[in-house]
Amino acid sequence: MTSSQTPFRFDNSFARDLPGFYVAWEGAKVPSPELILFNTALAEDLGLDGLHRETAGAAEILSGVTTPEGASPLAQVYAGHQFGGFSPQLGDGRALLIGEVLDQAGRRRDIQLKGSGPTPFSRGGDGKAVIGPVLREYVIAEAMHALGIPTTRALAAVTTGETVYRDGEKPGAVLTRAAASHLRIGTFQYFAARGETDKVGQLADYAIARHDPDLTGADDRYLHLLRRVVERQAALVARWMLVGFVHGVMNTDNTTISGETIDYGPCAFIDAYDPAAVFSSIDHGGRYAFGQQPSILQWNLARLAEALLALIAPDDPDGAVERASAELGRFADLYRTHWLTGMRAKLGLETEDPGDQELCETLLGLMQQQGVDHTLCFRRLGDAAAGAPDRFRDLFTDLPAIDAWLLDWRRRLKQEAAPDTDLKARMNRVNPLYIPRNHKVEEALSAAETGDYTFVRTLLEAVGSPYEERPGLEAYAEPAPAAFGPYQTFCGT
Ligand code: AMP
Ligand code: MG
């Protein structure tokens, strides 16, 4: 590809504005990059007019083998609390930010390659990625987006032609993702831990320009930045809880300033509703269990607050702590409000009643006791709303208990202003039918390891329109067969 044909109109603010926050670097050479998935709709959103599935040289660009005109590939530095312990030096050990573009809506988006080879931050790792985890991130990120949940996006997946050793030999692969930014809580922690307050300030001003431009120049802008991140992340984790998503590695380096879900590793959706659900093979203590996510997030936000303290009130450390604590203190209420608003919608409720929280919690309690599939339960509640409760009731073993709940729910629905003929349709717009179910994800990833991408494509089609029932996709709405057994996910790094 010649430079005049470059598909990206890069405008690289991070490279330009933040020297000292990254190392300029290039992707590794790999033998035979091949494009296996390409997200045409996203490419259009991003304004990448010249980049198509068939574009000559696309696989080379999207694996990091060639650097397109205008790119300024770099590895960002960051730190982070991993499973509660502080690592002062992490950084992009297997990723490169190749540049930023302005999308069709004028929003700045990072384009990042993941798995493009070692960098100065690889800490002994090989800098590579393999096909399974690359496709897991691709599928789950796109599913989350289709569910309406803020997330980084998957633009492409490329196999490299290399064999990479991970618990056996696996095909090497690179993911290209788009993100509102790759600023993490850990990015702030890196400079704060080194006492480089000026750099924390520079980073905060960059974050403000990018994510909260209305705060630019305001006196209290650092406190307000903290407030905004608390607000975005409270909204985000509520959305996770409403769809049964378990991130799996909620380290502070995997928590964004933008409020997007990032770094899909050993993540999974729950089948049976269970707050104790853990899928990651390395999460022995259940630190990042499904039900722990809101409180872990609050803990992570406290680490951001600490990193910003020296900026919040430079001459008044006690005052800074007090003001930051007040912001953190808003998290619990914000979270609960987002969650309850979402739960009301899942139950078909448009008004608010003081008993709603108990109504929701009673249902979740029954689901937990009886091992009920989370996704099917809410979806079939829509059928119950339309006068056909049998398939909803079939999910439960203790029928008197769920019938009593159904009575309470119907009574509550009657308080709504007008009888709603469209209730089921409205509920179906918030209760997905298709999520990336673990057994279907495994099926797709295993097939892909042997070079068969048909399963991953069908899975993407199903989860790409999660609310809309379509013939031929029945298997994607079913829970795992009993033989599938307990599910474990691996970081795959
Ligand atoms: P993660 O848990 O995937 O968010 O990654 C945590 C840290 O480990 C980041 O600094 C990554 O860049 C680094 N890392 C993960 N996998 C690799 C790898 N294969 N090679 C080098 N660094 C890696
Ligand atoms: Mg990470």
Short mmCIF file of C-alpha atoms in Angstrom, two decimals, residues 8 30 97 105 112 144 147 165 245 287 298 329 336 341 381 414 453 458 462:
data_model
loop_
_atom_site.label_atom_id
_atom_site.label_comp_id
_atom_site.label_asym_id
_atom_site.label_seq_id
_atom_site.Cartn_x
_atom_site.Cartn_y
_atom_site.Cartn_z
CA PHE A 8 -6.63 6.17 8.21
CA VAL A 30 5.09 -12.11 11.37
CA LEU A 97 -1.66 2.27 19.96
CA ALA A 105 -19.70 11.58 14.88
CA GLN A 112 -4.94 -0.30 19.02
CA MET A 144 -21.62 -5.84 24.78
CA LEU A 147 -26.47 -4.82 24.24
CA TYR A 165 2.96 -21.64 22.91
CA PHE A 245 -21.48 -10.12 32.70
CA ARG A 287 -12.24 -11.38 44.39
CA GLN A 298 -15.68 1.32 44.18
CA GLY A 329 -19.31 8.23 48.75
CA ARG A 336 -28.16 1.44 43.10
CA THR A 341 -33.82 1.72 36.93
CA LEU A 381 -40.99 -12.95 31.81
CA LYS A 414 -51.57 -2.93 37.57
CA TYR A 453 -14.52 -19.62 11.32
CA THR A 458 -22.77 -17.27 13.30
CA ALA A 462 -26.64 -13.97 16.92
#
